């Protein structure tokens, strides 16, 4: 290995360790040595608290319930899109992926505006329930439903990828032997799809356990507290003085998430799911007379989980006050005028979100190329550690990383004597650690699919790492790196959980502003900001989709 190679690897290791392994290690240390003093008194106090176990129980109930709904909904869509001849698959997948791209607090806000006696949309249609009726979304069942809808695309993506590699020959052999569609489905397709189904379900469970926006907006009015909400309430109420207690709570969330992933690995290890060879071509089952029924069902689901809530959000943003009936006489753009031209916090939040998401995307794009090179082409014990360390912060709930970053950056940085706590920089550091794997995965896939001979020839001629990176590696990997950067930008632009615990006055992000406006009772203004955010997200998705022909196949999650 050239000296330049070793120097680059050392720099990348320093980057990953500082933003991933070090904060999580500091969090674990706080669990056994609060404030630097070894002892378990704080842990005993937290674990003996009734509120801790009540929040844990509720997190488990909503996490498991949400994962079940995600598996059912995501599986149905994946089977229909990947295996059948239904039409308009592209628009259908694009619409189905939107709930995952929309921030969870906006999803919760849109469903709140859809139901209840004060719904502007239902009042305009004359079908609103009478005043005083309980709001159905402010309930445990409402939280479970929205967690299921929000994370169903994760199951869809995992299962669709597995269905694309399903051996067509096995299905055709079963049909030739006289098996009907249902028999083929349950005897061939479902057993072979067990691994991606379990993986998708585990992802949905871990995501639901760490979700903050939906339980916070639907559970707070009825005092239904999950672990992420309990951490937020403790931290916002008492500040960093109780950092040791919330560290214990975040460790509990991390343990639950890791348990879910370990259960997934255990279930997959009990049986060999390997198949021989790749399919000659993907399955395309003909639905015949059932096709219009299947297509109508899919679009009805899209109308229920996406279009109706967004229409309710738009309707609320057009009234002068919450509860006012929407009509041609009462419709106004006053809320948009207020948030765009008079409230500085809205413009600041858009600016902060663009700076943080754009900065993270650019930095991670340049880090992902050399890091992916070492992980994919120069495998060793060090690179395997870096691979795991890069993925861990994203696998854990965001609240865990946020608390870890507070512990690391609460005091001034050693040697530099600079404190970034309470600034945009701490959110930026957390984003780099959390979304590194999103930028890295497409790059690693590209390296695996790329012939290394050109780089080896440059290496044989004595070219250093930077020369090989600029002339042989980067040109071949750049499209995948750009695709990874796009995913980082879109995910970071929507982020709430990390920034909700790290923001301070002047560093608000878009998600924080929507949450704070609704929490303060300004539902109309929150709806207006949410509509603007959704428009920005749809514009981004559409622009990226227009460029999908220049990107590697499968990089964009909504590509068919």
Short mmCIF file of C-alpha atoms in Angstrom, two decimals, residues 31 45 51 111 152 173 184 189-190 196 265 308 318 322 371 384 415 417 429 509 521 528 550 559:
data_model
loop_
_atom_site.label_atom_id
_atom_site.label_comp_id
_atom_site.label_asym_id
_atom_site.label_seq_id
_atom_site.Cartn_x
_atom_site.Cartn_y
_atom_site.Cartn_z
CA UNK A 31 -24.52 4.84 31.18
CA UNK A 45 -33.23 5.57 39.41
CA UNK A 51 -42.75 6.43 33.56
CA UNK A 111 -54.07 13.36 9.29
CA UNK A 152 -44.60 0.75 4.62
CA UNK A 173 -42.55 -25.40 -13.00
CA UNK A 184 -47.87 -20.95 -6.17
CA UNK A 189 -43.20 -17.11 -3.60
CA UNK A 190 -43.81 -16.54 0.14
CA UNK A 196 -36.59 -9.66 2.47
CA UNK A 265 -30.60 -12.29 12.04
CA UNK A 308 -56.93 12.96 1.26
CA UNK A 318 -56.53 28.37 3.40
CA UNK A 322 -58.61 26.88 12.91
CA UNK A 371 -14.25 5.34 1.74
CA UNK A 384 -14.76 -3.86 7.85
CA UNK A 415 -7.22 21.47 21.88
CA UNK A 417 -11.34 25.10 22.92
CA UNK A 429 -22.04 16.91 12.75
CA UNK A 509 -34.92 23.52 10.93
CA UNK A 521 -51.67 26.06 18.80
CA UNK A 528 -49.07 26.53 5.54
CA UNK A 550 -28.44 9.22 -16.20
CA UNK A 559 -37.51 3.74 -9.86
#
